[in-house]
Amino acid sequence: MNIGQKVFRYHSVTSTNEVLKELAAEGFEPGTVVIGAIQTKGRGRMERTWVSPEGGLWLSVLLDASPEFRENKFGIIPLMTGCAVANAVSAAAGLAARVKWPNDVLINGKKVCGILGEIIDVEGKHLAVVGIGINVNNPVHEGYEFSPISTSIAEELGKEVNLEELERVLLAELDCRNNLLNEEKFDDILGEWRSISDTLGKKVRITTQTGDIEGLAKDIDENGSLMLERGGQVEIVLAGDCSHLE
Ligand code: BTN
């Protein structure tokens, strides 16, 4: 099924990721999308709250994710999602957006979108729920506890943008990259990510579960992991929160 062929739209939901997990348990197929105008329990990475008032684009997409794919390539999902968001923002708002490893999209160096990928298994089906939160016309400074350097599309553009148009373009952008994923054209996705990366070539701090590490972001490898140069050695970082230090 194409992404967006089946869209469930709600005014208010707890979290689109949670609603989509329930729909997956009921048997809805990969490609199914849940959109909420408001989330009352929006979740970010590392169990953080994702403040989700009206005016933003809060949605989740169900994808196939076989055990073999999860083993090595799961890290490519947030990268391909980030590329889809960056392209949609450029097409719908005319703004240049860039990607930050592993899960964010930036405009003018400020976070406009976060991505939360989760793995689920439903009756022998191996799936992924990919949550996308884009600050569009919603306020981002008041009560926004997640990131001190956040922005919205409207703030960068100086006027509100058409939410439906952004949503339509985003689903199309996701669909074409998901086809690349299904065809195992990983290099196409990784190449696109590199070309719009704001992280590569910068000094970064990665916060992992075992502590912070700092180094130069040299590249991403074939699985989407970060290749971090520290003290003349290159370390492969699978996951973590990344801060740009310059
Ligand atoms: C992050 O940067 O921490 C990830 C934020 C992900 C937010 C989106 S909004 C839609 C979906 N539903 C959620 O509860 N979270 C994701």
PDB file of C-alpha atoms and ligand atoms in Angstrom:
ATOM      1  CA  MET A   1       0.000   0.000   0.000  1.00  0.00           C
ATOM      2  CA  ASN A   2       1.230   3.496  -0.794  1.00  0.00           C
ATOM      3  CA  ILE A   3       1.931   5.857   2.072  1.00  0.00           C
ATOM      4  CA  GLY A   4      -1.176   7.916   2.691  1.00  0.00           C
ATOM      5  CA  GLN A   5      -3.558   5.625   0.824  1.00  0.00           C
ATOM      6  CA  LYS A   6      -5.350   5.228   4.154  1.00  0.00           C
ATOM      7  CA  VAL A   7      -5.300   8.311   6.400  1.00  0.00           C
ATOM      8  CA  PHE A   8      -6.987   8.529   9.823  1.00  0.00           C
ATOM      9  CA  ARG A   9      -7.528  12.121  10.840  1.00  0.00           C
ATOM     10  CA  TYR A  10      -8.403  13.248  14.359  1.00  0.00           C
ATOM     11  CA  HIS A  11      -8.906  16.594  16.038  1.00  0.00           C
ATOM     12  CA  SER A  12      -7.342  15.496  19.308  1.00  0.00           C
ATOM     13  CA  VAL A  13      -5.316  12.359  20.062  1.00  0.00           C
ATOM     14  CA  THR A  14      -3.025  11.276  22.880  1.00  0.00           C
ATOM     15  CA  SER A  15      -0.134  10.574  20.514  1.00  0.00           C
ATOM     16  CA  THR A  16      -0.376   9.673  16.828  1.00  0.00           C
ATOM     17  CA  ASN A  17       2.265   6.962  17.421  1.00  0.00           C
ATOM     18  CA  GLU A  18       0.050   5.329  20.069  1.00  0.00           C
ATOM     19  CA  VAL A  19      -3.105   5.521  17.919  1.00  0.00           C
ATOM     20  CA  LEU A  20      -1.238   4.041  14.950  1.00  0.00           C
ATOM     21  CA  LYS A  21       0.019   1.151  17.112  1.00  0.00           C
ATOM     22  CA  GLU A  22      -3.612   0.377  18.025  1.00  0.00           C
ATOM     23  CA  LEU A  23      -4.640   0.480  14.347  1.00  0.00           C
ATOM     24  CA  ALA A  24      -1.720  -1.811  13.447  1.00  0.00           C
ATOM     25  CA  ALA A  25      -2.940  -4.252  16.117  1.00  0.00           C
ATOM     26  CA  GLU A  26      -6.363  -4.158  14.417  1.00  0.00           C
ATOM     27  CA  GLY A  27      -4.690  -5.224  11.172  1.00  0.00           C
ATOM     28  CA  PHE A  28      -4.219  -1.978   9.248  1.00  0.00           C
ATOM     29  CA  GLU A  29      -1.437  -2.236   6.698  1.00  0.00           C
ATOM     30  CA  PRO A  30       1.931  -0.540   6.221  1.00  0.00           C
ATOM     31  CA  GLY A  31       1.307   2.787   4.514  1.00  0.00           C
ATOM     32  CA  THR A  32      -1.452   3.729   6.984  1.00  0.00           C
ATOM     33  CA  VAL A  33      -1.130   7.263   8.372  1.00  0.00           C
ATOM     34  CA  VAL A  34      -2.552   8.903  11.522  1.00  0.00           C
ATOM     35  CA  ILE A  35      -2.771  12.693  11.769  1.00  0.00           C
ATOM     36  CA  GLY A  36      -3.823  14.611  14.879  1.00  0.00           C
ATOM     37  CA  ALA A  37      -4.488  18.360  14.891  1.00  0.00           C
ATOM     38  CA  ILE A  38      -3.608  18.331  18.614  1.00  0.00           C
ATOM     39  CA  GLN A  39      -1.734  15.750  20.688  1.00  0.00           C
ATOM     40  CA  THR A  40      -2.395  15.677  24.424  1.00  0.00           C
ATOM     41  CA  LYS A  41       0.465  13.249  25.159  1.00  0.00           C
ATOM     42  CA  GLY A  42       2.896  13.876  22.315  1.00  0.00           C
ATOM     43  CA  ARG A  43       6.168  12.053  22.907  1.00  0.00           C
ATOM     44  CA  GLY A  44       9.690  12.939  21.869  1.00  0.00           C
ATOM     45  CA  ARG A  45      12.831  10.842  21.945  1.00  0.00           C
ATOM     46  CA  MET A  46      14.321   9.840  25.310  1.00  0.00           C
ATOM     47  CA  GLU A  47      10.827   9.872  26.876  1.00  0.00           C
ATOM     48  CA  ARG A  48      10.559  13.642  26.539  1.00  0.00           C
ATOM     49  CA  THR A  49       7.298  15.502  26.112  1.00  0.00           C
ATOM     50  CA  TRP A  50       6.563  16.827  22.633  1.00  0.00           C
ATOM     51  CA  VAL A  51       4.307  19.860  22.990  1.00  0.00           C
ATOM     52  CA  SER A  52       1.762  19.610  20.170  1.00  0.00           C
ATOM     53  CA  PRO A  53      -0.771  22.461  19.965  1.00  0.00           C
ATOM     54  CA  GLU A  54      -2.989  23.226  16.980  1.00  0.00           C
ATOM     55  CA  GLY A  55      -1.138  24.601  13.949  1.00  0.00           C
ATOM     56  CA  GLY A  56       1.612  21.962  13.797  1.00  0.00           C
ATOM     57  CA  LEU A  57       1.764  18.831  11.653  1.00  0.00           C
ATOM     58  CA  TRP A  58       1.722  15.800  13.963  1.00  0.00           C
ATOM     59  CA  LEU A  59       1.550  12.497  12.162  1.00  0.00           C
ATOM     60  CA  SER A  60       2.680   8.875  12.194  1.00  0.00           C
ATOM     61  CA  VAL A  61       3.272   6.437   9.361  1.00  0.00           C
ATOM     62  CA  LEU A  62       3.272   2.637   9.473  1.00  0.00           C
ATOM     63  CA  LEU A  63       6.125   0.932   7.574  1.00  0.00           C
ATOM     64  CA  ASP A  64       7.348  -2.613   7.014  1.00  0.00           C
ATOM     65  CA  ALA A  65      10.522  -3.437   8.947  1.00  0.00           C
ATOM     66  CA  SER A  66      11.693  -7.034   8.618  1.00  0.00           C
ATOM     67  CA  PRO A  67      14.013  -8.472  11.298  1.00  0.00           C
ATOM     68  CA  GLU A  68      16.941  -8.473   8.804  1.00  0.00           C
ATOM     69  CA  PHE A  69      16.305  -4.814   8.004  1.00  0.00           C
ATOM     70  CA  ARG A  70      16.040  -3.916  11.689  1.00  0.00           C
ATOM     71  CA  GLU A  71      19.288  -5.660  12.477  1.00  0.00           C
ATOM     72  CA  ASN A  72      21.389  -3.338  10.319  1.00  0.00           C
ATOM     73  CA  LYS A  73      19.418  -0.773   8.398  1.00  0.00           C
ATOM     74  CA  PHE A  74      16.833   0.586  10.825  1.00  0.00           C
ATOM     75  CA  GLY A  75      18.928   3.755  11.227  1.00  0.00           C
ATOM     76  CA  ILE A  76      18.138   4.654   7.622  1.00  0.00           C
ATOM     77  CA  ILE A  77      14.437   5.181   8.416  1.00  0.00           C
ATOM     78  CA  PRO A  78      14.888   8.480  10.311  1.00  0.00           C
ATOM     79  CA  LEU A  79      17.375   9.650   7.682  1.00  0.00           C
ATOM     80  CA  MET A  80      14.974   9.023   4.796  1.00  0.00           C
ATOM     81  CA  THR A  81      12.156  10.608   6.811  1.00  0.00           C
ATOM     82  CA  GLY A  82      14.276  13.694   7.455  1.00  0.00           C
ATOM     83  CA  CYS A  83      15.016  14.001   3.720  1.00  0.00           C
ATOM     84  CA  ALA A  84      11.297  13.731   2.924  1.00  0.00           C
ATOM     85  CA  VAL A  85      10.473  16.455   5.478  1.00  0.00           C
ATOM     86  CA  ALA A  86      13.245  18.765   4.235  1.00  0.00           C
ATOM     87  CA  ASN A  87      12.021  18.424   0.637  1.00  0.00           C
ATOM     88  CA  ALA A  88       8.414  18.976   1.645  1.00  0.00           C
ATOM     89  CA  VAL A  89       9.327  22.121   3.591  1.00  0.00           C
ATOM     90  CA  SER A  90      11.212  23.471   0.564  1.00  0.00           C
ATOM     91  CA  ALA A  91       8.370  22.637  -1.819  1.00  0.00           C
ATOM     92  CA  ALA A  92       5.494  23.899   0.336  1.00  0.00           C
ATOM     93  CA  ALA A  93       7.162  26.909   1.957  1.00  0.00           C
ATOM     94  CA  GLY A  94      10.125  27.725  -0.286  1.00  0.00           C
ATOM     95  CA  LEU A  95      12.560  27.485   2.633  1.00  0.00           C
ATOM     96  CA  ALA A  96      15.872  25.632   2.594  1.00  0.00           C
ATOM     97  CA  ALA A  97      15.814  22.927   5.246  1.00  0.00           C
ATOM     98  CA  ARG A  98      18.726  20.716   6.290  1.00  0.00           C
ATOM     99  CA  VAL A  99      19.004  17.486   8.251  1.00  0.00           C
ATOM    100  CA  LYS A 100      20.765  16.942  11.562  1.00  0.00           C
ATOM    101  CA  TRP A 101      21.930  13.439  12.485  1.00  0.00           C
ATOM    102  CA  PRO A 102      20.034  11.327  13.324  1.00  0.00           C
ATOM    103  CA  ASN A 103      16.449  12.530  13.628  1.00  0.00           C
ATOM    104  CA  ASP A 104      15.982  16.268  13.167  1.00  0.00           C
ATOM    105  CA  VAL A 105      15.279  18.780  10.430  1.00  0.00           C
ATOM    106  CA  LEU A 106      16.570  22.346  10.767  1.00  0.00           C
ATOM    107  CA  ILE A 107      15.832  25.685   9.181  1.00  0.00           C
ATOM    108  CA  ASN A 108      18.565  28.293   9.663  1.00  0.00           C
ATOM    109  CA  GLY A 109      20.202  25.952  12.186  1.00  0.00           C
ATOM    110  CA  LYS A 110      17.080  25.732  14.380  1.00  0.00           C
ATOM    111  CA  LYS A 111      14.996  22.599  14.910  1.00  0.00           C
ATOM    112  CA  VAL A 112      11.717  22.600  13.000  1.00  0.00           C
ATOM    113  CA  CYS A 113      10.989  18.856  13.042  1.00  0.00           C
ATOM    114  CA  GLY A 114      11.670  15.815  15.200  1.00  0.00           C
ATOM    115  CA  ILE A 115      11.229  12.159  14.253  1.00  0.00           C
ATOM    116  CA  LEU A 116      10.441   9.240  16.567  1.00  0.00           C
ATOM    117  CA  GLY A 117      10.828   5.737  15.090  1.00  0.00           C
ATOM    118  CA  GLU A 118       9.551   2.722  17.026  1.00  0.00           C
ATOM    119  CA  ILE A 119       9.528  -1.005  16.278  1.00  0.00           C
ATOM    120  CA  ILE A 120       6.395  -3.110  16.763  1.00  0.00           C
ATOM    121  CA  ASP A 121       5.454  -6.734  16.092  1.00  0.00           C
ATOM    122  CA  VAL A 122       1.836  -7.606  15.380  1.00  0.00           C
ATOM    123  CA  GLU A 123       0.827 -11.224  14.826  1.00  0.00           C
ATOM    124  CA  GLY A 124       4.004 -12.174  13.001  1.00  0.00           C
ATOM    125  CA  LYS A 125       4.192  -8.880  11.088  1.00  0.00           C
ATOM    126  CA  HIS A 126       7.305  -6.802  11.689  1.00  0.00           C
ATOM    127  CA  LEU A 127       6.524  -3.113  11.482  1.00  0.00           C
ATOM    128  CA  ALA A 128       7.830   0.344  12.303  1.00  0.00           C
ATOM    129  CA  VAL A 129       5.840   3.351  13.486  1.00  0.00           C
ATOM    130  CA  VAL A 130       7.492   6.581  12.377  1.00  0.00           C
ATOM    131  CA  GLY A 131       6.242   9.705  14.143  1.00  0.00           C
ATOM    132  CA  ILE A 132       6.912  13.091  12.589  1.00  0.00           C
ATOM    133  CA  GLY A 133       6.373  16.383  14.385  1.00  0.00           C
ATOM    134  CA  ILE A 134       6.747  19.581  12.354  1.00  0.00           C
ATOM    135  CA  ASN A 135       6.333  23.023  13.884  1.00  0.00           C
ATOM    136  CA  VAL A 136       4.356  24.798  11.184  1.00  0.00           C
ATOM    137  CA  ASN A 137       2.032  27.606  12.328  1.00  0.00           C
ATOM    138  CA  ASN A 138       2.108  26.766  16.050  1.00  0.00           C
ATOM    139  CA  PRO A 139       3.942  28.782  18.713  1.00  0.00           C
ATOM    140  CA  VAL A 140       7.268  27.265  19.732  1.00  0.00           C
ATOM    141  CA  HIS A 141       8.650  29.420  22.483  1.00  0.00           C
ATOM    142  CA  GLU A 142       6.018  29.490  25.184  1.00  0.00           C
ATOM    143  CA  GLY A 143       5.924  26.323  27.229  1.00  0.00           C
ATOM    144  CA  TYR A 144       8.056  24.523  24.714  1.00  0.00           C
ATOM    145  CA  GLU A 145      10.189  22.475  27.028  1.00  0.00           C
ATOM    146  CA  PHE A 146      11.872  20.228  24.532  1.00  0.00           C
ATOM    147  CA  SER A 147      14.505  22.241  22.739  1.00  0.00           C
ATOM    148  CA  PRO A 148      15.905  25.694  23.437  1.00  0.00           C
ATOM    149  CA  ILE A 149      16.718  26.219  19.769  1.00  0.00           C
ATOM    150  CA  SER A 150      13.419  25.517  18.062  1.00  0.00           C
ATOM    151  CA  THR A 151      11.612  27.278  15.320  1.00  0.00           C
ATOM    152  CA  SER A 152       8.518  26.921  13.153  1.00  0.00           C
ATOM    153  CA  ILE A 153       8.029  27.270   9.419  1.00  0.00           C
ATOM    154  CA  ALA A 154       5.807  30.336   9.966  1.00  0.00           C
ATOM    155  CA  GLU A 155       8.432  31.976  12.147  1.00  0.00           C
ATOM    156  CA  GLU A 156      11.148  31.512   9.524  1.00  0.00           C
ATOM    157  CA  LEU A 157       8.891  32.507   6.644  1.00  0.00           C
ATOM    158  CA  GLY A 158       7.199  35.454   8.348  1.00  0.00           C
ATOM    159  CA  LYS A 159       3.720  34.172   7.475  1.00  0.00           C
ATOM    160  CA  GLU A 160       1.538  31.119   7.969  1.00  0.00           C
ATOM    161  CA  VAL A 161       1.719  28.238   5.498  1.00  0.00           C
ATOM    162  CA  ASN A 162      -0.980  25.936   4.181  1.00  0.00           C
ATOM    163  CA  LEU A 163      -0.943  22.888   6.440  1.00  0.00           C
ATOM    164  CA  GLU A 164      -2.889  20.676   4.001  1.00  0.00           C
ATOM    165  CA  GLU A 165      -0.456  21.438   1.172  1.00  0.00           C
ATOM    166  CA  LEU A 166       2.537  20.603   3.384  1.00  0.00           C
ATOM    167  CA  GLU A 167       0.860  17.367   4.450  1.00  0.00           C
ATOM    168  CA  ARG A 168       0.087  16.368   0.850  1.00  0.00           C
ATOM    169  CA  VAL A 169       3.654  17.003  -0.336  1.00  0.00           C
ATOM    170  CA  LEU A 170       5.143  15.256   2.697  1.00  0.00           C
ATOM    171  CA  LEU A 171       3.173  12.051   2.130  1.00  0.00           C
ATOM    172  CA  ALA A 172       4.277  12.003  -1.531  1.00  0.00           C
ATOM    173  CA  GLU A 173       7.924  12.612  -0.560  1.00  0.00           C
ATOM    174  CA  LEU A 174       7.733   9.821   2.036  1.00  0.00           C
ATOM    175  CA  ASP A 175       6.146   7.453  -0.441  1.00  0.00           C
ATOM    176  CA  CYS A 176       8.870   7.817  -3.055  1.00  0.00           C
ATOM    177  CA  ARG A 177      11.656   7.339  -0.482  1.00  0.00           C
ATOM    178  CA  ASN A 178       9.883   4.356   1.062  1.00  0.00           C
ATOM    179  CA  ASN A 179       9.882   2.798  -2.417  1.00  0.00           C
ATOM    180  CA  LEU A 180      13.664   3.306  -2.536  1.00  0.00           C
ATOM    181  CA  LEU A 181      13.897   1.597   0.854  1.00  0.00           C
ATOM    182  CA  ASN A 182      11.794  -1.355  -0.328  1.00  0.00           C
ATOM    183  CA  GLU A 183      14.003  -1.649  -3.418  1.00  0.00           C
ATOM    184  CA  GLU A 184      17.053  -1.619  -1.096  1.00  0.00           C
ATOM    185  CA  LYS A 185      18.409   1.489  -2.845  1.00  0.00           C
ATOM    186  CA  PHE A 186      20.017   2.567   0.411  1.00  0.00           C
ATOM    187  CA  ASP A 187      22.828   4.486  -1.285  1.00  0.00           C
ATOM    188  CA  ASP A 188      20.329   6.820  -2.959  1.00  0.00           C
ATOM    189  CA  ILE A 189      18.874   7.724   0.441  1.00  0.00           C
ATOM    190  CA  LEU A 190      22.268   8.051   2.140  1.00  0.00           C
ATOM    191  CA  GLY A 191      23.547  10.203  -0.740  1.00  0.00           C
ATOM    192  CA  GLU A 192      20.584  12.540  -0.501  1.00  0.00           C
ATOM    193  CA  TRP A 193      20.983  12.793   3.279  1.00  0.00           C
ATOM    194  CA  ARG A 194      24.683  13.679   2.908  1.00  0.00           C
ATOM    195  CA  SER A 195      23.868  16.376   0.358  1.00  0.00           C
ATOM    196  CA  ILE A 196      21.550  18.237   2.765  1.00  0.00           C
ATOM    197  CA  SER A 197      23.334  17.406   6.016  1.00  0.00           C
ATOM    198  CA  ASP A 198      24.004  20.174   8.503  1.00  0.00           C
ATOM    199  CA  THR A 199      25.979  17.787  10.750  1.00  0.00           C
ATOM    200  CA  LEU A 200      28.795  16.481   8.544  1.00  0.00           C
ATOM    201  CA  GLY A 201      32.039  18.415   8.832  1.00  0.00           C
ATOM    202  CA  LYS A 202      31.049  19.893  12.205  1.00  0.00           C
ATOM    203  CA  LYS A 203      32.349  19.329  15.718  1.00  0.00           C
ATOM    204  CA  VAL A 204      29.578  17.586  17.607  1.00  0.00           C
ATOM    205  CA  ARG A 205      28.713  16.239  21.040  1.00  0.00           C
ATOM    206  CA  ILE A 206      26.780  12.977  21.089  1.00  0.00           C
ATOM    207  CA  THR A 207      24.885  12.139  24.265  1.00  0.00           C
ATOM    208  CA  THR A 208      24.534   8.377  24.513  1.00  0.00           C
ATOM    209  CA  GLN A 209      23.162   6.146  27.248  1.00  0.00           C
ATOM    210  CA  THR A 210      26.712   5.637  28.487  1.00  0.00           C
ATOM    211  CA  GLY A 211      27.775   9.289  28.448  1.00  0.00           C
ATOM    212  CA  ASP A 212      28.842  12.139  26.173  1.00  0.00           C
ATOM    213  CA  ILE A 213      31.408  11.892  23.387  1.00  0.00           C
ATOM    214  CA  GLU A 214      32.780  14.719  21.265  1.00  0.00           C
ATOM    215  CA  GLY A 215      34.471  14.673  17.900  1.00  0.00           C
ATOM    216  CA  LEU A 216      34.290  15.619  14.239  1.00  0.00           C
ATOM    217  CA  ALA A 217      31.300  14.281  12.272  1.00  0.00           C
ATOM    218  CA  LYS A 218      33.154  12.794   9.275  1.00  0.00           C
ATOM    219  CA  ASP A 219      30.427  10.870   7.477  1.00  0.00           C
ATOM    220  CA  ILE A 220      27.643   8.325   7.862  1.00  0.00           C
ATOM    221  CA  ASP A 221      28.284   4.659   7.082  1.00  0.00           C
ATOM    222  CA  GLU A 222      26.193   2.271   4.944  1.00  0.00           C
ATOM    223  CA  ASN A 223      23.744   1.791   7.844  1.00  0.00           C
ATOM    224  CA  GLY A 224      23.245   5.473   8.607  1.00  0.00           C
ATOM    225  CA  SER A 225      25.462   5.373  11.716  1.00  0.00           C
ATOM    226  CA  LEU A 226      27.627   8.414  12.413  1.00  0.00           C
ATOM    227  CA  MET A 227      31.377   8.150  11.758  1.00  0.00           C
ATOM    228  CA  LEU A 228      32.910  10.281  14.480  1.00  0.00           C
ATOM    229  CA  GLU A 229      36.597  11.190  14.415  1.00  0.00           C
ATOM    230  CA  ARG A 230      38.171  11.427  17.871  1.00  0.00           C
ATOM    231  CA  GLY A 231      41.880  11.530  18.584  1.00  0.00           C
ATOM    232  CA  GLY A 232      42.813  10.288  15.115  1.00  0.00           C
ATOM    233  CA  GLN A 233      40.409   7.325  15.262  1.00  0.00           C
ATOM    234  CA  VAL A 234      36.999   6.948  13.656  1.00  0.00           C
ATOM    235  CA  GLU A 235      34.262   5.596  15.924  1.00  0.00           C
ATOM    236  CA  ILE A 236      30.909   4.353  14.693  1.00  0.00           C
ATOM    237  CA  VAL A 237      28.038   5.839  16.698  1.00  0.00           C
ATOM    238  CA  LEU A 238      24.753   3.994  16.285  1.00  0.00           C
ATOM    239  CA  ALA A 239      22.428   6.317  18.195  1.00  0.00           C
ATOM    240  CA  GLY A 240      22.356   9.313  20.501  1.00  0.00           C
ATOM    241  CA  ASP A 241      21.375  12.935  20.816  1.00  0.00           C
ATOM    242  CA  CYS A 242      23.589  15.191  18.723  1.00  0.00           C
ATOM    243  CA  SER A 243      24.526  18.804  19.490  1.00  0.00           C
ATOM    244  CA  HIS A 244      26.418  20.875  16.958  1.00  0.00           C
ATOM    245  CA  LEU A 245      29.309  22.638  18.731  1.00  0.00           C
ATOM    246  CA  GLU A 246      30.023  25.160  15.945  1.00  0.00           C
TER     247      GLU A 246
HETATM  248  C1  BTN B   1      12.042  14.249  18.966  1.00  0.00           C
HETATM  249  O1  BTN B   1      12.690  15.091  18.334  1.00  0.00           O
HETATM  250  O2  BTN B   1      12.245  14.045  20.172  1.00  0.00           O
HETATM  251  C2  BTN B   1      11.003  13.450  18.244  1.00  0.00           C
HETATM  252  C3  BTN B   1       9.676  14.139  18.268  1.00  0.00           C
HETATM  253  C4  BTN B   1       8.591  13.358  17.548  1.00  0.00           C
HETATM  254  C5  BTN B   1       7.242  14.014  17.674  1.00  0.00           C
HETATM  255  C6  BTN B   1       6.208  13.340  16.826  1.00  0.00           C
HETATM  256  S1  BTN B   1       4.708  14.261  16.718  1.00  0.00           S
HETATM  257  C7  BTN B   1       3.910  12.916  15.953  1.00  0.00           C
HETATM  258  C8  BTN B   1       4.394  11.668  16.668  1.00  0.00           C
HETATM  259  N1  BTN B   1       3.592  11.412  17.853  1.00  0.00           N
HETATM  260  C9  BTN B   1       4.294  11.524  18.985  1.00  0.00           C
HETATM  261  O3  BTN B   1       3.855  11.373  20.130  1.00  0.00           O
HETATM  262  N2  BTN B   1       5.558  11.848  18.693  1.00  0.00           N
HETATM  263  C10 BTN B   1       5.783  11.946  17.261  1.00  0.00           C
END
